[in-house]
Each structure stands twice: as C-alpha cells, then as structure tokens.
Coordinates of C-alpha atoms in Angstrom, one line a residue:
X1 CA 124.6 167.0 79.3
X2 CA 126.5 167.9 76.2
X3 CA 125.5 166.2 72.8
X4 CA 128.1 163.6 71.7
X5 CA 129.9 164.5 68.8
X6 CA 129.1 162.4 66.0
X7 CA 131.3 160.0 64.4
X8 CA 132.1 160.9 60.5
X9 CA 130.2 157.9 59.4
X10 CA 127.1 158.9 61.4
X11 CA 124.6 161.5 60.8
X12 CA 122.5 163.1 64.2
X13 CA 119.0 162.6 63.3
X14 CA 117.4 163.8 66.9
X15 CA 117.2 164.3 70.5
X16 CA 114.0 163.4 72.4
X17 CA 114.0 163.3 76.3
X18 CA 117.9 163.2 76.6
X19 CA 118.1 160.4 73.9
X20 CA 120.1 161.1 71.0
X21 CA 119.3 159.2 67.7
X22 CA 122.2 158.6 65.0
X23 CA 122.0 157.0 61.7
X24 CA 125.1 155.0 59.9
X25 CA 125.4 156.8 56.7
X26 CA 126.3 153.4 54.9
X27 CA 123.9 150.9 56.4
X28 CA 121.3 152.8 58.0
X29 CA 122.0 151.4 61.5
X30 CA 120.3 153.6 64.1
X31 CA 121.9 154.3 67.4
X32 CA 120.4 155.6 70.5
X33 CA 122.6 157.2 73.1
X34 CA 121.7 158.0 76.4
X35 CA 124.2 159.7 78.8
X36 CA 124.3 159.0 82.8
X37 CA 127.2 160.0 84.8
X38 CA 126.0 158.2 88.1
X39 CA 128.5 155.3 87.7
X40 CA 131.7 154.4 85.6
X41 CA 129.8 151.7 83.7
X42 CA 128.1 151.5 80.5
X43 CA 125.2 149.5 79.0
X44 CA 125.5 148.5 75.0
X45 CA 122.6 146.8 73.8
X46 CA 121.9 145.6 70.1
X47 CA 118.3 145.2 69.1
X48 CA 116.9 143.3 65.9
X49 CA 113.5 143.9 64.4
X50 CA 112.9 140.4 64.3
X51 CA 110.7 138.5 66.6
X52 CA 108.3 135.5 66.7
X53 CA 105.8 137.8 64.2
X54 CA 108.5 136.9 61.7
X55 CA 108.1 133.1 62.0
X56 CA 105.6 130.8 60.2
X57 CA 104.2 127.3 61.3
X58 CA 106.7 124.9 61.0
X59 CA 109.4 127.5 62.3
X60 CA 107.9 128.6 65.5
X61 CA 110.5 129.3 68.2
X62 CA 113.1 130.2 65.7
X63 CA 113.9 133.6 67.0
X64 CA 114.4 132.2 70.7
X65 CA 116.4 129.3 69.6
X66 CA 118.5 131.5 67.4
X67 CA 119.1 134.1 70.5
X68 CA 120.3 131.1 72.3
X69 CA 122.8 130.0 69.3
X70 CA 124.0 133.6 69.0
X71 CA 126.0 133.1 72.3
X72 CA 127.6 129.7 71.4
X73 CA 130.3 131.4 69.0
X74 CA 130.9 133.3 66.3
X75 CA 134.1 133.2 63.4
X76 CA 136.3 135.3 66.0
X77 CA 134.6 134.2 69.4
X78 CA 134.2 130.9 69.7
X79 CA 135.2 127.8 72.1
X80 CA 137.7 126.3 69.7
X81 CA 139.6 129.9 69.7
X82 CA 139.4 129.8 73.6
X83 CA 137.1 132.6 73.9
X84 CA 133.5 132.3 73.9
X85 CA 131.2 135.4 74.1
X86 CA 130.3 134.8 77.6
X87 CA 134.0 134.2 78.7
X88 CA 135.3 137.3 77.1
X89 CA 132.6 139.4 78.4
X90 CA 132.3 138.3 82.1
X91 CA 136.4 138.4 82.3
X92 CA 135.9 141.9 82.2
X93 CA 133.0 142.2 84.8
X94 CA 130.1 142.3 82.5
X95 CA 126.4 141.1 83.0
X96 CA 125.2 139.6 79.9
X97 CA 122.2 138.7 78.6
X98 CA 119.3 138.7 75.8
X99 CA 115.5 138.7 75.4
X100 CA 113.1 137.6 72.5
X101 CA 109.7 139.0 72.2
X102 CA 107.1 139.3 69.2
X103 CA 108.4 142.0 67.8
X104 CA 112.2 142.1 68.7
X105 CA 115.1 140.4 69.9
X106 CA 118.1 142.1 71.9
X107 CA 121.4 141.4 73.3
X108 CA 122.9 143.5 76.0
X109 CA 125.7 143.7 78.6
X110 CA 126.6 146.0 81.3
X111 CA 130.3 146.2 81.9
X112 CA 133.0 149.1 83.0
X113 CA 133.1 151.9 80.4
X114 CA 136.6 151.2 79.3
X115 CA 135.4 147.7 78.0
X116 CA 132.8 149.5 75.8
X117 CA 134.9 148.8 72.6
X118 CA 135.0 145.1 73.3
X119 CA 131.3 145.0 73.2
X120 CA 130.9 146.6 70.1
X121 CA 133.5 144.4 68.4
X122 CA 131.6 141.2 69.6
X123 CA 128.2 142.3 68.6
X124 CA 129.6 143.5 65.0
X125 CA 130.9 140.0 64.7
X126 CA 127.8 138.2 66.0
X127 CA 125.8 140.5 63.5
X128 CA 127.1 138.7 60.5
X129 CA 129.5 136.0 61.9
X130 CA 127.3 133.4 64.0
X131 CA 128.3 129.8 63.3
X132 CA 124.6 128.5 64.1
X133 CA 126.2 125.0 64.0
X134 CA 124.3 121.5 64.1
X135 CA 126.5 120.6 67.3
X136 CA 125.2 124.0 69.2
X137 CA 121.5 123.5 68.0
X138 CA 121.4 119.9 69.5
X139 CA 122.6 121.5 73.0
X140 CA 120.2 124.3 73.0
X141 CA 117.4 122.6 71.7
X142 CA 117.5 120.6 74.9
X143 CA 117.7 123.6 76.9
X144 CA 114.8 125.2 75.4
X145 CA 112.6 121.9 75.5
X146 CA 113.4 122.0 79.2
X147 CA 111.9 125.6 79.2
X148 CA 108.8 124.6 77.3
X149 CA 108.4 121.7 80.5
X150 CA 108.9 124.1 83.1
X151 CA 106.3 126.5 81.3
X152 CA 103.9 123.6 81.6
X153 CA 103.7 124.2 85.3
X154 CA 103.0 127.9 84.9
X155 CA 98.8 128.5 84.7
X156 CA 99.6 132.2 83.7
X157 CA 102.0 131.2 80.9
X158 CA 99.4 128.3 79.7
X159 CA 96.5 130.8 79.7
X160 CA 98.4 133.5 77.8
X161 CA 99.2 131.0 75.0
X162 CA 95.7 129.9 74.7
X163 CA 94.2 133.4 74.6
X164 CA 96.9 134.6 72.0
X165 CA 96.5 131.6 69.9
X166 CA 92.7 132.3 69.8
X167 CA 92.9 136.2 69.5
X168 CA 95.5 136.0 66.5
X169 CA 94.2 132.8 64.5
X170 CA 95.7 134.3 60.9
X171 CA 98.6 136.1 62.3
X172 CA 102.0 134.8 64.0
X173 CA 101.3 136.5 67.1
X174 CA 99.3 133.3 67.9
X175 CA 102.6 131.4 68.4
X176 CA 104.2 131.7 71.5
X177 CA 107.5 133.2 71.4
X178 CA 109.2 130.1 72.6
X179 CA 107.3 128.1 69.8
X180 CA 105.2 125.2 69.8
X181 CA 107.1 122.1 70.8
X182 CA 106.7 120.2 67.4
X183 CA 108.6 122.9 65.7
X184 CA 111.4 123.1 68.6
X185 CA 111.6 119.6 68.2
X186 CA 112.3 119.3 64.5
X187 CA 114.1 122.7 63.4
X188 CA 117.2 122.1 61.6
X189 CA 120.3 124.3 61.7
X190 CA 119.8 125.2 58.2
X191 CA 116.5 126.6 58.7
X192 CA 118.0 129.0 61.5
X193 CA 121.0 130.1 59.6
X194 CA 118.4 131.1 56.8
X195 CA 116.5 132.8 59.5
X196 CA 119.6 134.5 60.8
X197 CA 120.8 135.5 57.3
X198 CA 117.3 137.0 56.6
X199 CA 117.0 139.1 59.7
X200 CA 120.2 139.8 61.4
X201 CA 121.5 143.0 59.5
X202 CA 121.7 146.6 60.5

C-alpha cells in the first residue's frame, strides 16, 4: 500500500499498522486513513471527543440526544430544502448510523467510493451548521424516552447503570450515556445548542 499524497492543508504525522495520520494545518483536525482494496466502497466517519463524561447533573443524556438531532437537519441539508441527511446519503446507497459513549460520539456511513466527497460535505456542514430546533427536540425526546423504557426491561443494562452510578459517585461516568429520565424529560433546545457549540469543533 502506498501512502496517500497529503493535501497541501494537511501535514503527515505518522503511519502505524497501515493507518496513516494526517493533521490539518489550520484547525488541528486529525484524519486517519486506512486503505483496503477489497471492494469499491469507502467508510467515512467523524468522531468527536465528547461523550457523557462531559455532562453534568441536570444535563445527562445531552450527548445522546444531540446525536439524534444531528440527523434532523443542517443549514444545507434539511427537510424544508427537500434533502435530509438520511435521504441524501441513502439515495446513493449509503448505510448510515452514529453511536454515543462515555468518551466519544461518532457519525459514520458506508457508501460507494465515488460518493466520498458528498459524505465529507455533509459532515463538514453538520460540524458547525446543525439546526437543533425545538420542534426536532420534541420528536427525538419521545424516541429517547422510548429507548429508556425499553432499557427498563433489560436486566443487564439496569445492573450496569446501578454499578457505574455507585462506582463513580463524583465523576460523570456515573451517569448512563442515555441520561437519567428526569433530565431527558426537561432538557431544552438552548441547552443542547450550547453543548453543541462547546464541543462540536475540529
């Protein structure tokens, strides 16, 4: 495998185990590249160093709720414009998803390699252009509360939440990533916009 020729705005940092690390010269965005020629597809993922460890009592579940809202619309890709993020990516055959955990949140899509630039455009717009509206929060709050209800029927999940809340009494790891119900029920869009503006940067 030959190294990727770095773009003029990127500096090559190192290569470990076939993974190349590049750094953007202006905003310190880290890019990891792994080339595999097995199929004509590419996976593009953006990972933010923010998770439930960045939350506090009263705002637990913010990372997870925001993950849901990040699919609802940006300045360029939104329902009013007739092109939601899901629709645009699925139209070109992409498989799309996201995950939230204690230390990170990621957004990823697998698609035919010729549509890589589209995925990059969407993530660039979503990084600083998410709408995070009151209307979208209302609909996604219901979705997350349903997830919480389903979790009540999972003994292992309830055990993990109980153990972590006792093990990390004075640390945010004690909060479940999905948040406590009372916080999910009362969080406001302004709180999530502030959270987004604090953590969603290169």
